[in-house]
PDB file of C-alpha atoms in Angstrom:
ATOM      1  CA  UNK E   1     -52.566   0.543  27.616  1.00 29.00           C
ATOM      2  CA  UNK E   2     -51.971  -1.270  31.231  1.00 35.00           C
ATOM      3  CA  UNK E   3     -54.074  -3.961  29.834  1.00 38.00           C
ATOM      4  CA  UNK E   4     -52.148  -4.003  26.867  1.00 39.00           C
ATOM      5  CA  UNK E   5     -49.432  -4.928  28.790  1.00 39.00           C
ATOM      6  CA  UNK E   6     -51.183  -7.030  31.387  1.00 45.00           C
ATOM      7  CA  UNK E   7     -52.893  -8.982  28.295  1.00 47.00           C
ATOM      8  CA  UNK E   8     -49.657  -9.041  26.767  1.00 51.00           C
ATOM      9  CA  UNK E   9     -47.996 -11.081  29.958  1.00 55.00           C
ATOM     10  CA  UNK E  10     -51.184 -12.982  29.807  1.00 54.00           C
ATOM     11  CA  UNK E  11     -50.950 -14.050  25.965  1.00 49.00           C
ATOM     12  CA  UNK E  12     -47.200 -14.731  26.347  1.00 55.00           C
ATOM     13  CA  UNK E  13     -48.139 -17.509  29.374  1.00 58.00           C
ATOM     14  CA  UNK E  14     -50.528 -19.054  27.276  1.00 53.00           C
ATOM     15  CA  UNK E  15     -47.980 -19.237  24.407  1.00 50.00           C
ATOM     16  CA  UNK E  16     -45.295 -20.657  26.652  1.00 55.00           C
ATOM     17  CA  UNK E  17     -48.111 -23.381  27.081  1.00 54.00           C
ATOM     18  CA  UNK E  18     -48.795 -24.107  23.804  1.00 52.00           C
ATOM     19  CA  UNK E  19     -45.273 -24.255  23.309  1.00 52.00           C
ATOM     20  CA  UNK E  20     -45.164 -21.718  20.422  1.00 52.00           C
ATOM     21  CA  UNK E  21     -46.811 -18.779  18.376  1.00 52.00           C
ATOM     22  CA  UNK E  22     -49.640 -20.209  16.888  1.00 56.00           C
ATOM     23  CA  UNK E  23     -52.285 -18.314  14.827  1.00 57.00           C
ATOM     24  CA  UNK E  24     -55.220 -19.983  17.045  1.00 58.00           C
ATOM     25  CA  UNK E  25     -53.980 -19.173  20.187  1.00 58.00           C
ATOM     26  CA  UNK E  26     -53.458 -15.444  19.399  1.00 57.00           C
ATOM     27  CA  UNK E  27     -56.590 -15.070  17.658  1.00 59.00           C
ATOM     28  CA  UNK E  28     -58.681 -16.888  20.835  1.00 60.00           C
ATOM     29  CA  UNK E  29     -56.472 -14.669  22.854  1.00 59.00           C
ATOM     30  CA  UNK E  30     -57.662 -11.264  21.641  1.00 58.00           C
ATOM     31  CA  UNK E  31     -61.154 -12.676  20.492  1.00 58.00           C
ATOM     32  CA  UNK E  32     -62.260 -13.705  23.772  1.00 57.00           C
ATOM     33  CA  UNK E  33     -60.502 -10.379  25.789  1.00 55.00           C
ATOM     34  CA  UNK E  34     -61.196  -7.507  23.195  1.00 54.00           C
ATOM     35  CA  UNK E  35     -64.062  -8.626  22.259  1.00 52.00           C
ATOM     36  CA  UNK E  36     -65.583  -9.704  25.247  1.00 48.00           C
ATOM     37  CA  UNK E  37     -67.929  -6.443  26.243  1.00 46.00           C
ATOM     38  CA  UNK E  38     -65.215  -5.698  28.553  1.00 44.00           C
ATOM     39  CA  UNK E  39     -63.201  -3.563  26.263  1.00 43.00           C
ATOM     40  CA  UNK E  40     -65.500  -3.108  23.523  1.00 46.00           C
ATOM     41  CA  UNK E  41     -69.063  -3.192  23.716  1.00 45.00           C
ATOM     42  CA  UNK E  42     -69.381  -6.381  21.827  1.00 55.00           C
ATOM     43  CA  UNK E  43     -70.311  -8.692  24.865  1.00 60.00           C
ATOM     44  CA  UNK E  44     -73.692  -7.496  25.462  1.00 71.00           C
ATOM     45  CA  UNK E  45     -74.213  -7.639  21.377  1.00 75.00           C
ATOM     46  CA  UNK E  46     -74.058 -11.952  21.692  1.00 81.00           C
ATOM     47  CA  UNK E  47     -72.661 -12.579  18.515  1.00 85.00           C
ATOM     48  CA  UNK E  48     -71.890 -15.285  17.796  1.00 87.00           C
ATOM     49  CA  UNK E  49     -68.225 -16.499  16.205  1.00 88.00           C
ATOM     50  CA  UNK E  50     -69.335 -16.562  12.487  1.00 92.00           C
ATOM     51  CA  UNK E  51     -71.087 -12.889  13.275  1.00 91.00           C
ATOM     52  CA  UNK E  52     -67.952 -11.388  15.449  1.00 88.00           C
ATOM     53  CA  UNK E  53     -65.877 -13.052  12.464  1.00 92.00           C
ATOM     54  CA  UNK E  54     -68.149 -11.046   9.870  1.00 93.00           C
ATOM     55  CA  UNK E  55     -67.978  -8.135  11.935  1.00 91.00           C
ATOM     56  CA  UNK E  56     -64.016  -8.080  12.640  1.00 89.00           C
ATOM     57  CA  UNK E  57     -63.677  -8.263   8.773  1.00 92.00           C
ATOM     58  CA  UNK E  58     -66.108  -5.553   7.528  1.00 92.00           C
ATOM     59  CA  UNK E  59     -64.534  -2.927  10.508  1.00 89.00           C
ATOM     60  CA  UNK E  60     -61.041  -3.579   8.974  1.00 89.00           C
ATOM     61  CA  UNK E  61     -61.528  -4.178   5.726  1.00 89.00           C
ATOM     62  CA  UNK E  62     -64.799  -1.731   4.556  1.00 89.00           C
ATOM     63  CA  UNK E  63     -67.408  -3.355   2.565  1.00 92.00           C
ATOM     64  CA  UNK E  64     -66.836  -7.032   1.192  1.00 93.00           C
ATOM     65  CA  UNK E  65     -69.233  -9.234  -0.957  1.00 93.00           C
ATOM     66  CA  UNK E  66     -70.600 -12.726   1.023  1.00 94.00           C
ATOM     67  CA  UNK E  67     -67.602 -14.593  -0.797  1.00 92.00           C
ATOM     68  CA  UNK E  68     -65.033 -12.634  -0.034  1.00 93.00           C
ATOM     69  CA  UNK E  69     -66.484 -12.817   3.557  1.00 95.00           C
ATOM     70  CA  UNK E  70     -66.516 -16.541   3.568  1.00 93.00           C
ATOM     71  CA  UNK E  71     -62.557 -16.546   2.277  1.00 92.00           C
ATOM     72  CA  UNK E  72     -61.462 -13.763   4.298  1.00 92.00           C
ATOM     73  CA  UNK E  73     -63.193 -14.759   8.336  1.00 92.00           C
ATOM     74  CA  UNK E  74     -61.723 -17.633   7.781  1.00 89.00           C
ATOM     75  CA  UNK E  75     -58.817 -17.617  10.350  1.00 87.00           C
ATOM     76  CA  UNK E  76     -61.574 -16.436  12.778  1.00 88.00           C
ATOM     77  CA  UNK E  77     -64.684 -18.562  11.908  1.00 92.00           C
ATOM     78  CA  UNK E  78     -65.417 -21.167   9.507  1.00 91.00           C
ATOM     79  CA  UNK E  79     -68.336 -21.394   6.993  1.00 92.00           C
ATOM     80  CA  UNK E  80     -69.676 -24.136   4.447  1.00 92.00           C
ATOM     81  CA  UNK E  81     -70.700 -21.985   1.582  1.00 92.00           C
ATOM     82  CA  UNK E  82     -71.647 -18.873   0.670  1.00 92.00           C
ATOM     83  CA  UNK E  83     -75.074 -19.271   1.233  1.00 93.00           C
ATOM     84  CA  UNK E  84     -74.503 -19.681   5.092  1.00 95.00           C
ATOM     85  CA  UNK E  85     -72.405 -16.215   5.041  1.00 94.00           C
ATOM     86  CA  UNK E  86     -75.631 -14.913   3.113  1.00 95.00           C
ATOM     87  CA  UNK E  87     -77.448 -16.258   5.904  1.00 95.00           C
ATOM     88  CA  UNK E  88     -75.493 -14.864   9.059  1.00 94.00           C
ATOM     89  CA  UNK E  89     -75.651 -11.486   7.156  1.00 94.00           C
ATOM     90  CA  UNK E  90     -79.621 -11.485   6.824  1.00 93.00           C
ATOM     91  CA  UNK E  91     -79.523 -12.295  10.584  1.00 92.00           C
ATOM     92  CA  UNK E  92     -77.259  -9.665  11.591  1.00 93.00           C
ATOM     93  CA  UNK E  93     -79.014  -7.171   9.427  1.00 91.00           C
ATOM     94  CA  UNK E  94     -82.909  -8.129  10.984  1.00 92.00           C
ATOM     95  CA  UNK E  95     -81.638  -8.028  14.647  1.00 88.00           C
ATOM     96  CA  UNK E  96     -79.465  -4.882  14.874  1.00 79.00           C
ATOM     97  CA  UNK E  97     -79.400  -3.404  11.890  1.00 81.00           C
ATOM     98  CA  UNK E  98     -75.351  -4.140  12.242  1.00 89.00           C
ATOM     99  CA  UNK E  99     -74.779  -4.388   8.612  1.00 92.00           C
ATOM    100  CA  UNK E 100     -76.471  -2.739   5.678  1.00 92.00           C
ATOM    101  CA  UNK E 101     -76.405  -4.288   2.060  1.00 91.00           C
ATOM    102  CA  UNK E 102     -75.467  -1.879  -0.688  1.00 91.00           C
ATOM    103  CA  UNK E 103     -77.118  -1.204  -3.833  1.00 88.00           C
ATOM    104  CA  UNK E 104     -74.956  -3.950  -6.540  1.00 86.00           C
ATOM    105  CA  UNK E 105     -72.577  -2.286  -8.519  1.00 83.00           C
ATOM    106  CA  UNK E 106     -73.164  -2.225 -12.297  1.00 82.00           C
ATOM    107  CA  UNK E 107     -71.100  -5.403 -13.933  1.00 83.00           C
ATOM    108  CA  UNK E 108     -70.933  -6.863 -10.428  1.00 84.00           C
ATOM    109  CA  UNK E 109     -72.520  -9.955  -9.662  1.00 87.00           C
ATOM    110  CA  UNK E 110     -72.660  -9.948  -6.107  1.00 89.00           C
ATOM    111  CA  UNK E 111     -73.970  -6.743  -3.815  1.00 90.00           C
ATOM    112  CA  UNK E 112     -72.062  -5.905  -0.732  1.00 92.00           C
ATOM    113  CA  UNK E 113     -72.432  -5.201   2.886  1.00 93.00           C
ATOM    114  CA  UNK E 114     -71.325  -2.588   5.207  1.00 92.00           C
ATOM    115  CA  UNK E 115     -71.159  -2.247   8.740  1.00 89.00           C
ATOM    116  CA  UNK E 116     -73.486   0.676  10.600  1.00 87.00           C
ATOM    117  CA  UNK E 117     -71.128   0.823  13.903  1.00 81.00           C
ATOM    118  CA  UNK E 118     -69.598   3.972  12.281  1.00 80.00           C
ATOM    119  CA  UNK E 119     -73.234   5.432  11.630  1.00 80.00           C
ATOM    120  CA  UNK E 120     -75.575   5.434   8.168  1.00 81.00           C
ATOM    121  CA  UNK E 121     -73.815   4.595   4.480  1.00 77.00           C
ATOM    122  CA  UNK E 122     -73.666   7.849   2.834  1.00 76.00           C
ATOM    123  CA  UNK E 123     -74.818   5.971  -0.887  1.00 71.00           C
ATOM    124  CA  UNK E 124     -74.131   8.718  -2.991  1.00 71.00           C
ATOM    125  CA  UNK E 125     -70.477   9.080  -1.524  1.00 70.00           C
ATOM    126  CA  UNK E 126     -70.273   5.162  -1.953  1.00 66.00           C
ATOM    127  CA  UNK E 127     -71.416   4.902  -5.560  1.00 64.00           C
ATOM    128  CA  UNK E 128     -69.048   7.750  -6.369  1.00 64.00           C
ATOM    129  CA  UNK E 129     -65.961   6.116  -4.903  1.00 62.00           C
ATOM    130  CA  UNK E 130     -66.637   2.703  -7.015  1.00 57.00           C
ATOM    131  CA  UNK E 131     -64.830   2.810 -10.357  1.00 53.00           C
ATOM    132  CA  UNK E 132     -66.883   3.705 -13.202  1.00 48.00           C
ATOM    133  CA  UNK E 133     -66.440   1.283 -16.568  1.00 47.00           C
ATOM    134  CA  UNK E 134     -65.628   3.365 -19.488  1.00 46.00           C
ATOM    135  CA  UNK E 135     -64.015   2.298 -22.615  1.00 50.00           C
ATOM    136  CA  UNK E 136     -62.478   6.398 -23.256  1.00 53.00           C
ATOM    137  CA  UNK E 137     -58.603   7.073 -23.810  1.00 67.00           C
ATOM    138  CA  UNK E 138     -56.538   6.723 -20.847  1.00 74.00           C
ATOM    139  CA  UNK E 139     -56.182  10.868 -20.490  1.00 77.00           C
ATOM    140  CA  UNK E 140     -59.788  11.257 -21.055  1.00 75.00           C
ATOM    141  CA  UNK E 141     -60.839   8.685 -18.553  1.00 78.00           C
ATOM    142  CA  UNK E 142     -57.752  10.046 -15.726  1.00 84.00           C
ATOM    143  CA  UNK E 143     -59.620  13.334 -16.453  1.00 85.00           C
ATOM    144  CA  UNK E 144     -62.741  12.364 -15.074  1.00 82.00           C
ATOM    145  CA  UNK E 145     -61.562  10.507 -12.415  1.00 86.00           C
ATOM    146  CA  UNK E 146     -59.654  13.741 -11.339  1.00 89.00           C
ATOM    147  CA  UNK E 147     -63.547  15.615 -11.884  1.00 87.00           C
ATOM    148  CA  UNK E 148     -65.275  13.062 -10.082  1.00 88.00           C
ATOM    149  CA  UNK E 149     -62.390  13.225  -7.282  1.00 90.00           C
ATOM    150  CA  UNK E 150     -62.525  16.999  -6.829  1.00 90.00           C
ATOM    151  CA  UNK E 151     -66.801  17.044  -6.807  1.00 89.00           C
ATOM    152  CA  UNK E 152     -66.334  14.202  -4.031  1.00 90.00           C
ATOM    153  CA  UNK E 153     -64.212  16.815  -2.190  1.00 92.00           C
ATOM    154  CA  UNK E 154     -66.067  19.839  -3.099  1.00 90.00           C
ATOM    155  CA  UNK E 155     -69.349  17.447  -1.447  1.00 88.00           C
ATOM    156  CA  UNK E 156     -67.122  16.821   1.715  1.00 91.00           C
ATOM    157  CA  UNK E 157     -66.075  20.143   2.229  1.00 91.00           C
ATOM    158  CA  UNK E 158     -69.678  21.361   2.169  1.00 90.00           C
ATOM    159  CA  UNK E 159     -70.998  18.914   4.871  1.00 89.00           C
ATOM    160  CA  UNK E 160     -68.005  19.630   6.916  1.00 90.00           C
ATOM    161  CA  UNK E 161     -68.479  23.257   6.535  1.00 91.00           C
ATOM    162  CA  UNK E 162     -72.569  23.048   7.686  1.00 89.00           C
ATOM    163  CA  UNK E 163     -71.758  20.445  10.256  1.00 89.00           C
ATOM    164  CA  UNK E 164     -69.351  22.849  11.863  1.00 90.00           C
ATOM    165  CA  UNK E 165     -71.981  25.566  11.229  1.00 90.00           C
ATOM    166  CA  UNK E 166     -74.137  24.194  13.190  1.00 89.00           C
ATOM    167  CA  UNK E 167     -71.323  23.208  16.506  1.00 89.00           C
ATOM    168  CA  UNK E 168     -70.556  26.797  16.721  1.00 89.00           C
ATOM    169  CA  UNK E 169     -74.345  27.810  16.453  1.00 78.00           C
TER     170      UNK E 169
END
């Protein structure tokens, strides 16, 4: 929190500077401090700005396809295509693994990635999550949404249960 505060004084300098509250200036601001490896253990990772930006976006946002990667970093990095996003992933999946590519969803055309700073995907949890296409009645298919919610839960519950099992043992 004091750096908060001493950051804050800091950002508000640089702002009297630039003469007003730009995007670019705050973004710099907290890209270069937070994620530095002073605060957050990002500095001794070297990513680079299209990387960090792919990173930033996948810890706030959950798992994204490459395009809406490429239209979403871009306030924080900028990229041609889509194939250069595909590109940065691949590299940040061989050197860490950072990122994780999921399984494509059925009538999706693109797969999508995940970060791993949180630990492994749980797949089966993911795939249940994702909407399921159905062409059933509206009741039917709220009905089986409910199901699928409350076996999600039931799942959850269970690995909570056994994970606290084994704490107290």
């Amino acid at each position: 929190m004091v750096f908060l505060l001493m950051g804050g004084a800091y950002l508000r300098s640089r702002i009297k500077q630039a003469g007003k509250w730009d995007q670019e200036t705050i973004v710099s601001f907290f890209l270069c401090q937070y994620c530095s490896g002073e605060y957050l253990q990002f500095g001794e990772l070297k990513f680079t700005a299209q990387e960090l930006g792919i990173v930033c976006e996948l810890l706030l946002r959950g798992p994204q396809t490459p395009g809406e990667l490429r239209s979403r970093t871009n306030r924080l990095c900028s990229f041609d295509d889509v194939t250069e996003v595909d590109a940065v992933l691949a590299g940040l999946v061989e050197r860490g693994p950072y990122v994780v590519k999921l399984p494509r969803e059925p009538g999706k055309r693109e797969s999508r990635y995940a970060h791993l700073f949180g630990g492994e995907i749980d797949l089966e949890a993911l795939a249940q999550s994702a909407p399921a296409v159905s062409h059933a009645s509206p009741a039917a298919d709220r009905l089986s949404q409910l199901e699928e919610e409350v076996e999600r839960l039931k799942s959850q519950l269970q690995a909570l249960e056994s994970r606290l099992a084994r704490l107290e043992g």
